[in-house]
Short mmCIF file of C-alpha atoms and ligand atoms in Angstrom, two decimals:
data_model
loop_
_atom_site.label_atom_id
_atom_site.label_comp_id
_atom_site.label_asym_id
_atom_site.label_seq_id
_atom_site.Cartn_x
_atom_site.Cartn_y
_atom_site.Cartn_z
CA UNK A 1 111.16 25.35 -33.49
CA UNK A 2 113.65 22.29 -33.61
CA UNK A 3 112.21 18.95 -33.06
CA UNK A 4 113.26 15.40 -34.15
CA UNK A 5 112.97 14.78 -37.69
CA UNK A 6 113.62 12.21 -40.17
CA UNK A 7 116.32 13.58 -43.02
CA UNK A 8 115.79 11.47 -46.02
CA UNK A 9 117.16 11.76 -50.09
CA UNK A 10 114.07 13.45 -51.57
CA UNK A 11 113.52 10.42 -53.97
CA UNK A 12 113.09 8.50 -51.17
CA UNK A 13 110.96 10.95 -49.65
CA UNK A 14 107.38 9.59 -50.31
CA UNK A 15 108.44 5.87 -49.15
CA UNK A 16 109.65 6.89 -46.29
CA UNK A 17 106.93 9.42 -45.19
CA UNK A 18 104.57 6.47 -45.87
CA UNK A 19 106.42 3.90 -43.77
CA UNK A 20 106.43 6.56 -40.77
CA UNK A 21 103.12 6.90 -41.46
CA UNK A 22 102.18 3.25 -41.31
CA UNK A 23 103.97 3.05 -37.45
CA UNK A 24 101.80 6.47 -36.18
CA UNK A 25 105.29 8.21 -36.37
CA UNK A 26 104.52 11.42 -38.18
CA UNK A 27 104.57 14.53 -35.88
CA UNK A 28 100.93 16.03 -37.61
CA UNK A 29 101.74 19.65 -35.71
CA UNK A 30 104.77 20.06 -37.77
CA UNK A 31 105.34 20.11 -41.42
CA UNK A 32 107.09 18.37 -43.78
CA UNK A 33 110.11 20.94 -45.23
CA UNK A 34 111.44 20.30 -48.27
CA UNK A 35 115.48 21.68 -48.17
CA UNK A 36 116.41 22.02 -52.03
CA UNK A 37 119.83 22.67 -51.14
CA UNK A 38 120.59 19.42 -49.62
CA UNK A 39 118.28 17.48 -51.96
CA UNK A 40 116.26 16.23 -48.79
CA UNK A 41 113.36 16.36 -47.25
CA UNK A 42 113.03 16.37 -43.15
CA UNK A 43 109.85 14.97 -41.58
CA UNK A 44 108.61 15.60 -38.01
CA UNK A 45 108.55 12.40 -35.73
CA UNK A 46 106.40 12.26 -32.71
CA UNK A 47 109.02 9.94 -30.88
CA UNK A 48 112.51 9.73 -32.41
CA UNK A 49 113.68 6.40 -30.46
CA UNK A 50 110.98 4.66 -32.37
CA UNK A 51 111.94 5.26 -35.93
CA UNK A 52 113.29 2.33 -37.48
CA UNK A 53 117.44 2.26 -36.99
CA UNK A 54 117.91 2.82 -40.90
CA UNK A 55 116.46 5.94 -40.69
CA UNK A 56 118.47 9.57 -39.83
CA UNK A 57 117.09 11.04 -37.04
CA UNK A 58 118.17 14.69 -36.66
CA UNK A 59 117.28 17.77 -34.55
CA UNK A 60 115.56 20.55 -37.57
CA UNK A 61 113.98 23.90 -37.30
CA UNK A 62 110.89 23.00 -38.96
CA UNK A 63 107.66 25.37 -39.31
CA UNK A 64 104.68 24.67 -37.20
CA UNK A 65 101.76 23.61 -38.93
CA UNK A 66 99.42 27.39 -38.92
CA UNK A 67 96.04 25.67 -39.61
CA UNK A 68 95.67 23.43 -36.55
CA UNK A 69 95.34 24.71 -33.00
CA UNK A 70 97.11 22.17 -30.86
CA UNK A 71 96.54 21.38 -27.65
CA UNK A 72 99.96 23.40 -26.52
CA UNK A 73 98.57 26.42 -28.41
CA UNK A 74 95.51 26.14 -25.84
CA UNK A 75 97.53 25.32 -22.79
CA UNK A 76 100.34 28.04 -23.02
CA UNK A 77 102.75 24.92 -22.61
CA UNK A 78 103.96 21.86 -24.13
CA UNK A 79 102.06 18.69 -22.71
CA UNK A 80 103.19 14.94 -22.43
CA UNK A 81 100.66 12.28 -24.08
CA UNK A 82 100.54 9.58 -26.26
CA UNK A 83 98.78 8.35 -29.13
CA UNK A 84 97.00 4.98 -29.92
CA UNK A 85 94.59 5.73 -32.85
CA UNK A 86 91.84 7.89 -31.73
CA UNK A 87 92.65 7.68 -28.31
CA UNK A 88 95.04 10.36 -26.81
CA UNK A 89 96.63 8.21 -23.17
CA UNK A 90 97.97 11.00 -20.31
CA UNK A 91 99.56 9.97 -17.15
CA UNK A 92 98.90 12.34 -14.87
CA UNK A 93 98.74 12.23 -11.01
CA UNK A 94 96.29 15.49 -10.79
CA UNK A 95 92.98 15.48 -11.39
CA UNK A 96 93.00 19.01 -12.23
CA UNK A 97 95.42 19.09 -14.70
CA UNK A 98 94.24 15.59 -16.38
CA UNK A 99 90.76 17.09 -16.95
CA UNK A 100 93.01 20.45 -18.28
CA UNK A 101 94.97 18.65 -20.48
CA UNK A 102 92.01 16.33 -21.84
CA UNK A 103 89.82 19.86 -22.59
CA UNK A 104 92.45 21.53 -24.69
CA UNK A 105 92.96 17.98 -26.45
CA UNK A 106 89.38 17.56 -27.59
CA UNK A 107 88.78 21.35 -28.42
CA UNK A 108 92.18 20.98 -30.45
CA UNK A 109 92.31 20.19 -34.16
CA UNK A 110 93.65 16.63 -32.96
CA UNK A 111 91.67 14.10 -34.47
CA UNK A 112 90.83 12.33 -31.57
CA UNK A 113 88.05 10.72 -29.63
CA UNK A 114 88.60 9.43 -26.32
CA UNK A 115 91.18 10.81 -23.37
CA UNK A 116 92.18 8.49 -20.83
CA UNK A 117 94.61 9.17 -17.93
CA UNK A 118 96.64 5.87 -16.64
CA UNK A 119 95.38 5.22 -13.11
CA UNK A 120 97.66 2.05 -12.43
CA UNK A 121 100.77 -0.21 -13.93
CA UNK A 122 99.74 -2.97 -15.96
CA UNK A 123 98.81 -5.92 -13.63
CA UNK A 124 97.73 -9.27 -13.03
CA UNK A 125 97.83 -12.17 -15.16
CA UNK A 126 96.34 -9.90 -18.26
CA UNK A 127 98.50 -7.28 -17.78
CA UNK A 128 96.03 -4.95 -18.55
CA UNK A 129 96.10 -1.65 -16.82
CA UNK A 130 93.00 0.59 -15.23
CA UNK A 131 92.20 3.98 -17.02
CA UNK A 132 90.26 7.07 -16.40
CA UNK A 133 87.91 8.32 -19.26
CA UNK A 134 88.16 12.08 -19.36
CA UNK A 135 86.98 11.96 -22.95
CA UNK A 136 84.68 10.27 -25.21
CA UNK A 137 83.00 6.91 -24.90
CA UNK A 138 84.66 4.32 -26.22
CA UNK A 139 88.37 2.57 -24.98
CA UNK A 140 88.59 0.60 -28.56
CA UNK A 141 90.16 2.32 -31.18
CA UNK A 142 92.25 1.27 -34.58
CA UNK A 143 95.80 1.24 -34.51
CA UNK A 144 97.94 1.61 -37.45
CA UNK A 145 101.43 0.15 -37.37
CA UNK A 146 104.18 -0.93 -40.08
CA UNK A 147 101.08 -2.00 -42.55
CA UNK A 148 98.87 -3.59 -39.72
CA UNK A 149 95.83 -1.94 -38.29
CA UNK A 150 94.74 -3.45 -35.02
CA UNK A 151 91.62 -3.36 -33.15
CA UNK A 152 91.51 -3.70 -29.44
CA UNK A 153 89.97 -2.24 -26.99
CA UNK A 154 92.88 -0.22 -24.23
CA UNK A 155 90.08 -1.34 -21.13
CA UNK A 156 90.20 -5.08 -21.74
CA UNK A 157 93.79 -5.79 -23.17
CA UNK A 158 97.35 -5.02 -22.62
CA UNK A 159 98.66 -3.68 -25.04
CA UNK A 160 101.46 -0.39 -25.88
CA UNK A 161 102.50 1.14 -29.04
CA UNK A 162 105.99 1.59 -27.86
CA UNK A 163 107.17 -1.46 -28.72
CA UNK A 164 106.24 -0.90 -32.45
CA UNK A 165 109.89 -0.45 -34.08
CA UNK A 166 110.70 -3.99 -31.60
CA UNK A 167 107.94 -5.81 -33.40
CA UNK A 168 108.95 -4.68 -37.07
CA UNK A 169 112.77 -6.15 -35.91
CA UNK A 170 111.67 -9.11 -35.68
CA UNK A 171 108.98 -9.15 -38.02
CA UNK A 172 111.86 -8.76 -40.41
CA UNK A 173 113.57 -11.82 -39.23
CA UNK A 174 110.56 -14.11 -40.28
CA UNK A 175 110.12 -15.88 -43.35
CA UNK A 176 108.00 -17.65 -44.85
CA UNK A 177 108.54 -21.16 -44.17
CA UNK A 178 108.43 -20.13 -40.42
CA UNK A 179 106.25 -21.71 -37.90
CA UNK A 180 106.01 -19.28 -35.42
CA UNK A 181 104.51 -19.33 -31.60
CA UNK A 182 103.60 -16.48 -29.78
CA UNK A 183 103.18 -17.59 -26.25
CA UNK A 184 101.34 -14.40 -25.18
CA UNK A 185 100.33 -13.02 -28.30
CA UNK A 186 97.65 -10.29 -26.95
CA UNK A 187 95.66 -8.97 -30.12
CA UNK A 188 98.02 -10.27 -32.52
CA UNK A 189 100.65 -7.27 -33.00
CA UNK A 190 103.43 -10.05 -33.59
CA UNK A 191 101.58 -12.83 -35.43
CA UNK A 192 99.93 -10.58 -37.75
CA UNK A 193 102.93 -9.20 -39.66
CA UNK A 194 104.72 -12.40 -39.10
CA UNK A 195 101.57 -14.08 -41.22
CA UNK A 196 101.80 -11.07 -43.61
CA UNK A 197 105.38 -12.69 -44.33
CA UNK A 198 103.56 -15.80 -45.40
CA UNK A 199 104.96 -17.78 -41.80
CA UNK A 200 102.10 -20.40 -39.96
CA UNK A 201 101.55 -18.79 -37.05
CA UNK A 202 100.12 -19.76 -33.19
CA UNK A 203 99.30 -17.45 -30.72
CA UNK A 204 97.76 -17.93 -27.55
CA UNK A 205 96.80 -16.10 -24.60
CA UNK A 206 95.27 -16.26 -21.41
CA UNK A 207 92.93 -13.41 -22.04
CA UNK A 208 89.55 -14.72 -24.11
CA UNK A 209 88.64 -11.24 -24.83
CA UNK A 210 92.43 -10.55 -26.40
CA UNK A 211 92.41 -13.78 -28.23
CA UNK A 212 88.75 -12.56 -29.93
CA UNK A 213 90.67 -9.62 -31.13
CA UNK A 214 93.67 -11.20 -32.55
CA UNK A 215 91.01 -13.51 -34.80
CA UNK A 216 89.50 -9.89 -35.31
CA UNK A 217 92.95 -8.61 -36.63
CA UNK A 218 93.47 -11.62 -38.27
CA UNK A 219 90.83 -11.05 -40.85
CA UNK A 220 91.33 -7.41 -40.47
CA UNK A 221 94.95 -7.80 -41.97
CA UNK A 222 93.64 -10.97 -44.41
CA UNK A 223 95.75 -13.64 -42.56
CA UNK A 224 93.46 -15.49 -40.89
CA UNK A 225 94.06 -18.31 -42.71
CA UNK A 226 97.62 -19.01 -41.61
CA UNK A 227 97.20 -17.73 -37.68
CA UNK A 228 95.36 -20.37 -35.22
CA UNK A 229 94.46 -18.26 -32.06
CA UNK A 230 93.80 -19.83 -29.10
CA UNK A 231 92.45 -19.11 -25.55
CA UNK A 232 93.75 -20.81 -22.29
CA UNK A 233 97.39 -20.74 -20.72
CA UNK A 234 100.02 -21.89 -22.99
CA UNK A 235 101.30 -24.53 -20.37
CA UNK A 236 98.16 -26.01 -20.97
CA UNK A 237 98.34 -25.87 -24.83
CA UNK A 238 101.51 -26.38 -25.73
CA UNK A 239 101.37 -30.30 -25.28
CA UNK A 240 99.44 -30.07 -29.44
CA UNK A 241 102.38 -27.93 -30.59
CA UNK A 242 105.45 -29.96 -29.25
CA UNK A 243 108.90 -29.86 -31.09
CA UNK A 244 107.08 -27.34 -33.48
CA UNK A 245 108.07 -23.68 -33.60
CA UNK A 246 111.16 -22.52 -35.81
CA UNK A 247 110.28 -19.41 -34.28
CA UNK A 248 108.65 -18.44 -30.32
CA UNK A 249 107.86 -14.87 -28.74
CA UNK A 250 107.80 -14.70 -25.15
CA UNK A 251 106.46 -11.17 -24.39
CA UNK A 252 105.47 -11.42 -20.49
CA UNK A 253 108.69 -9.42 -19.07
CA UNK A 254 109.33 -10.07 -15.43
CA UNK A 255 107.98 -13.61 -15.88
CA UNK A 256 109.04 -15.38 -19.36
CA UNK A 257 111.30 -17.58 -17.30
CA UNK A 258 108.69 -19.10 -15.49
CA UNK A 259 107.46 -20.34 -19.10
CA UNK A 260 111.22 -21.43 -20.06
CA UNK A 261 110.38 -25.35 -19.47
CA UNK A 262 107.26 -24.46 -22.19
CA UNK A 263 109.37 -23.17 -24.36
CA UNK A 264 111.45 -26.19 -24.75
CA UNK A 265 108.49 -28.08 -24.61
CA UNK A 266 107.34 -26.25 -27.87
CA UNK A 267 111.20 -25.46 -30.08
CA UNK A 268 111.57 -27.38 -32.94
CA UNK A 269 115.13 -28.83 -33.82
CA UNK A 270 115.88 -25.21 -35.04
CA UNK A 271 114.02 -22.79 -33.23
CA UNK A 272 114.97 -18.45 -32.94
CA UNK A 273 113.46 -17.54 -29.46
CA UNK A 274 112.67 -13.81 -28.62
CA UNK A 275 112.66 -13.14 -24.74
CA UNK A 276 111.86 -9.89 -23.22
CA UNK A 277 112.95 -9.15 -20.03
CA UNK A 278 112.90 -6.09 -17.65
CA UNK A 279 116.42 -6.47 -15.53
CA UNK A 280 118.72 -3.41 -13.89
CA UNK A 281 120.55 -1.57 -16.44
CA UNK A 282 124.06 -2.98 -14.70
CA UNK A 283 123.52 -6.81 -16.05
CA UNK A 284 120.33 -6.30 -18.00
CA UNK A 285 120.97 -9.89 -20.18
CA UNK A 286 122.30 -12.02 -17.79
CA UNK A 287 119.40 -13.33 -15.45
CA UNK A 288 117.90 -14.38 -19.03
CA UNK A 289 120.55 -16.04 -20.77
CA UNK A 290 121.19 -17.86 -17.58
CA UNK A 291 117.12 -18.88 -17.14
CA UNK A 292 117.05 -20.14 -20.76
CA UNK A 293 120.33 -22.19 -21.07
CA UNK A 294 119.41 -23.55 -17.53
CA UNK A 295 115.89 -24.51 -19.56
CA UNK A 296 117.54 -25.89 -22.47
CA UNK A 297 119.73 -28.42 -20.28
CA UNK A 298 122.16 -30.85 -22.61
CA UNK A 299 119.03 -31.05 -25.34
CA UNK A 300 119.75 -27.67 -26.90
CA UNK A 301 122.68 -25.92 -27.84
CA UNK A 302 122.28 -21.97 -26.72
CA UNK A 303 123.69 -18.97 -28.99
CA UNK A 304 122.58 -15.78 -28.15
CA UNK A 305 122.26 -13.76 -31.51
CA UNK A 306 121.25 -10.51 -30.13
CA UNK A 307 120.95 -8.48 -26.69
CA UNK A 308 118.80 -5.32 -27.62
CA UNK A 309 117.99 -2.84 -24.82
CA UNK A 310 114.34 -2.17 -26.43
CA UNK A 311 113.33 0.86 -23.92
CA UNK A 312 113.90 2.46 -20.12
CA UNK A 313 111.53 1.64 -18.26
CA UNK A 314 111.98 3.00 -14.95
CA UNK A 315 115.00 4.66 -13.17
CA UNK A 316 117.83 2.20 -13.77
CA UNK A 317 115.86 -1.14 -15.38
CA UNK A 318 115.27 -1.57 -19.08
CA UNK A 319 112.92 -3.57 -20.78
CA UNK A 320 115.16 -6.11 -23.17
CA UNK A 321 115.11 -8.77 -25.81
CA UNK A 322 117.80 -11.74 -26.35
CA UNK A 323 117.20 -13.45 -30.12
CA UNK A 324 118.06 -16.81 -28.88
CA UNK A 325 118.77 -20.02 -31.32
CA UNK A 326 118.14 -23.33 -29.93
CA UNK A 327 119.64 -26.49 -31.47
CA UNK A 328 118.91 -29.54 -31.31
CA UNK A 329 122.05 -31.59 -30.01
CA UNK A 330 121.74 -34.92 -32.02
CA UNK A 331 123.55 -37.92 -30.37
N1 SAM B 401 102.44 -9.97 -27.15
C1 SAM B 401 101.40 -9.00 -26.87
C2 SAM B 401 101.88 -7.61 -27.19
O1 SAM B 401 103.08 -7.40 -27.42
O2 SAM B 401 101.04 -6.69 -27.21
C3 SAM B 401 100.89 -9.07 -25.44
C4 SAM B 401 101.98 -8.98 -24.40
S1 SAM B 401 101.37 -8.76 -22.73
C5 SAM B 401 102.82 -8.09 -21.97
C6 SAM B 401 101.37 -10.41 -22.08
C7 SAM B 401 100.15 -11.24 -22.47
O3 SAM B 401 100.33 -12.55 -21.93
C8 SAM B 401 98.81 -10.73 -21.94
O4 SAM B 401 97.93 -10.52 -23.02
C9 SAM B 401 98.33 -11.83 -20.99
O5 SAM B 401 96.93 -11.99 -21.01
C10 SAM B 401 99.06 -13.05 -21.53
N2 SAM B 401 99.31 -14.14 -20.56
C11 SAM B 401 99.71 -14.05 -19.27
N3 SAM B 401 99.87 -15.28 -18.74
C12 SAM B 401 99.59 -16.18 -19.72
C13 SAM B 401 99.59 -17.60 -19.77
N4 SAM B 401 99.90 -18.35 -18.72
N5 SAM B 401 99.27 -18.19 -20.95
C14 SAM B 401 98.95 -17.44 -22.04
N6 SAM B 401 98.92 -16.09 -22.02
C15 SAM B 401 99.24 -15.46 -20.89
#
């Protein structure tokens, strides 16, 4: 059967099979196939827009894997879910075919522990979304991604695995004399590998339960001494952190400009902001780069460094990110 696979130089093989591994890439009913001819080795990918751009994604008749049943071999057809660790998420409007689909996942040879089927968007100030649990008992699981491994718990914080090749992007950008700010930083998924870069790191969110995690993850991923989490709104903290970021996240897409004024409040003379947005495909970067150079006034100069369409994410608007530098204007 042809699915998406990764073709790699076979010296490179093992690297690259562990770095897939590390981001929950590697499609586990498929196997690895070694083609002598070319010198390269193809490896099955559960979601081919999410391997890292340097990587060759290509369509490959690859064997199934015989000694697991999967949950399509049960079914008689091919079903949509993701993965978060243990967890297996379905969005399904039926019932019927939820409870189906969650049966022939947990008599599979998946290793998993909990279904849940999405019963709303995310919402709220928390953005965290409500679930059904078809499965199991428990909503926390372990995530693995790019090196990290996060605990959090799917019932009490936002959080999606999609956005997992996004966060390595700019993890890569960091370095290690970077003070950097995440202004919603949920369980940690950009502070931790920016402190695993050696940067000081802040991250704050609303959500007390999210924040515990993030000091959870913190140890978890032995950074805790160079991220300071803290609880509360970030318009209310960010008076202790003025003029200090080289380096801010605003991850709260459909409302980051709101925040713009505490962005300012918290760049440093030289400061790389990243600001997700969800806009209509026809002008997706505009409203954004027009909010922040509004917010930035005659005290910053504005170059936009990149405009990255990160994901669809419904008919016709796509979730974005402009890399934004902010200089100072000395007079
Ligand atoms: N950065 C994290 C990630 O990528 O997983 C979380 C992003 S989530 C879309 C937005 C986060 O912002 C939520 O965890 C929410 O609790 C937090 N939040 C919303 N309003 C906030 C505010 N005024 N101050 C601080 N955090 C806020």
């Amino acid at each position: 059967m042809e699915v998406p696979c990764v073709r790699v130089p076979r010296e490179q093989g093992e690297a690259t099979r562990s770095r897939l591994a590390d981001a929950d890439l590697i499609d586990d009913d498929y196997d690895i196939t070694v083609a002598d001819e070319e010198g390269v080795l193809y490896i099955p990918v559960t979601d081919p827009d999410a391997a890292p751009d340097d990587l060759d994604v290509v369509s490959r008749d690859v064997p199934e894997r015989e000694t697991q049943t999967r949950p399509a071999d049960l079914l008689g057809f091919e079903p949509s879910y993701e993965r978060l660790g243990d967890v297996v998420l379905l969005d399904e409007d039926s019932e019927e075919r939820a409870l189906q689909l969650a049966q022939a996942i947990v008599d599979s040879d998946l290793p998993v522990e909990t279904v849940l089927n999405k019963q709303s968007k995310v919402k709220g100030e928390t953005r965290v979304r409500d679930w059904e649990l078809l499965a199991g008992e428990s909503t926390e699981t372990v995530h693995r991604e790019y090196g990290c491994e996060f605990l959090l718990d799917l019932d009490a914080v936002y959080f999606s695995p999609r956005l997992a090749t996004e966060r390595y992007r700019v993890a890569e950008q960091v370095a290690a004399d970077d003070r950097a700010f995440d202004m919603f930083a949920g369980v940690g998924p950009f502070v931790v590998p920016f402190a695993k870069r050696s940067a000081e790191c802040v991250g704050v969110d609303i959500n007390g339960t999210a924040i515990e995690y993030l000091r959870e993850n913190a140890r978890r991923n032995g950074v805790a001494d160079r991220i300071t989490a803290v609880h509360g709104d970030v318009r209310e903290v960010a008076g202790e952190y003025e003029d200090w970021a080289t380096r801010l996240v605003m991850n709260l897409p459909h409302s980051a400009d709101e925040f713009l004024d505490t962005a300012i409040e918290l760049a440093g003379d030289d400061c790389v902001l990243h600001y997700y947005d969800i806009q209509h495909e026809d002008a997706p970067f505009d409203p954004g780069e027009r909010a922040i150079r509004a917010a930035a006034g005659a005290e910053y100069d504005v170059t936009v460094e990149t405009r990255r369409i990160v994901r669809s994410y419904a008919p016709h608007e796509v979730n974005v990110c402009l890399d934004v530098r902010l200089e100072r204007v000395t007079r």
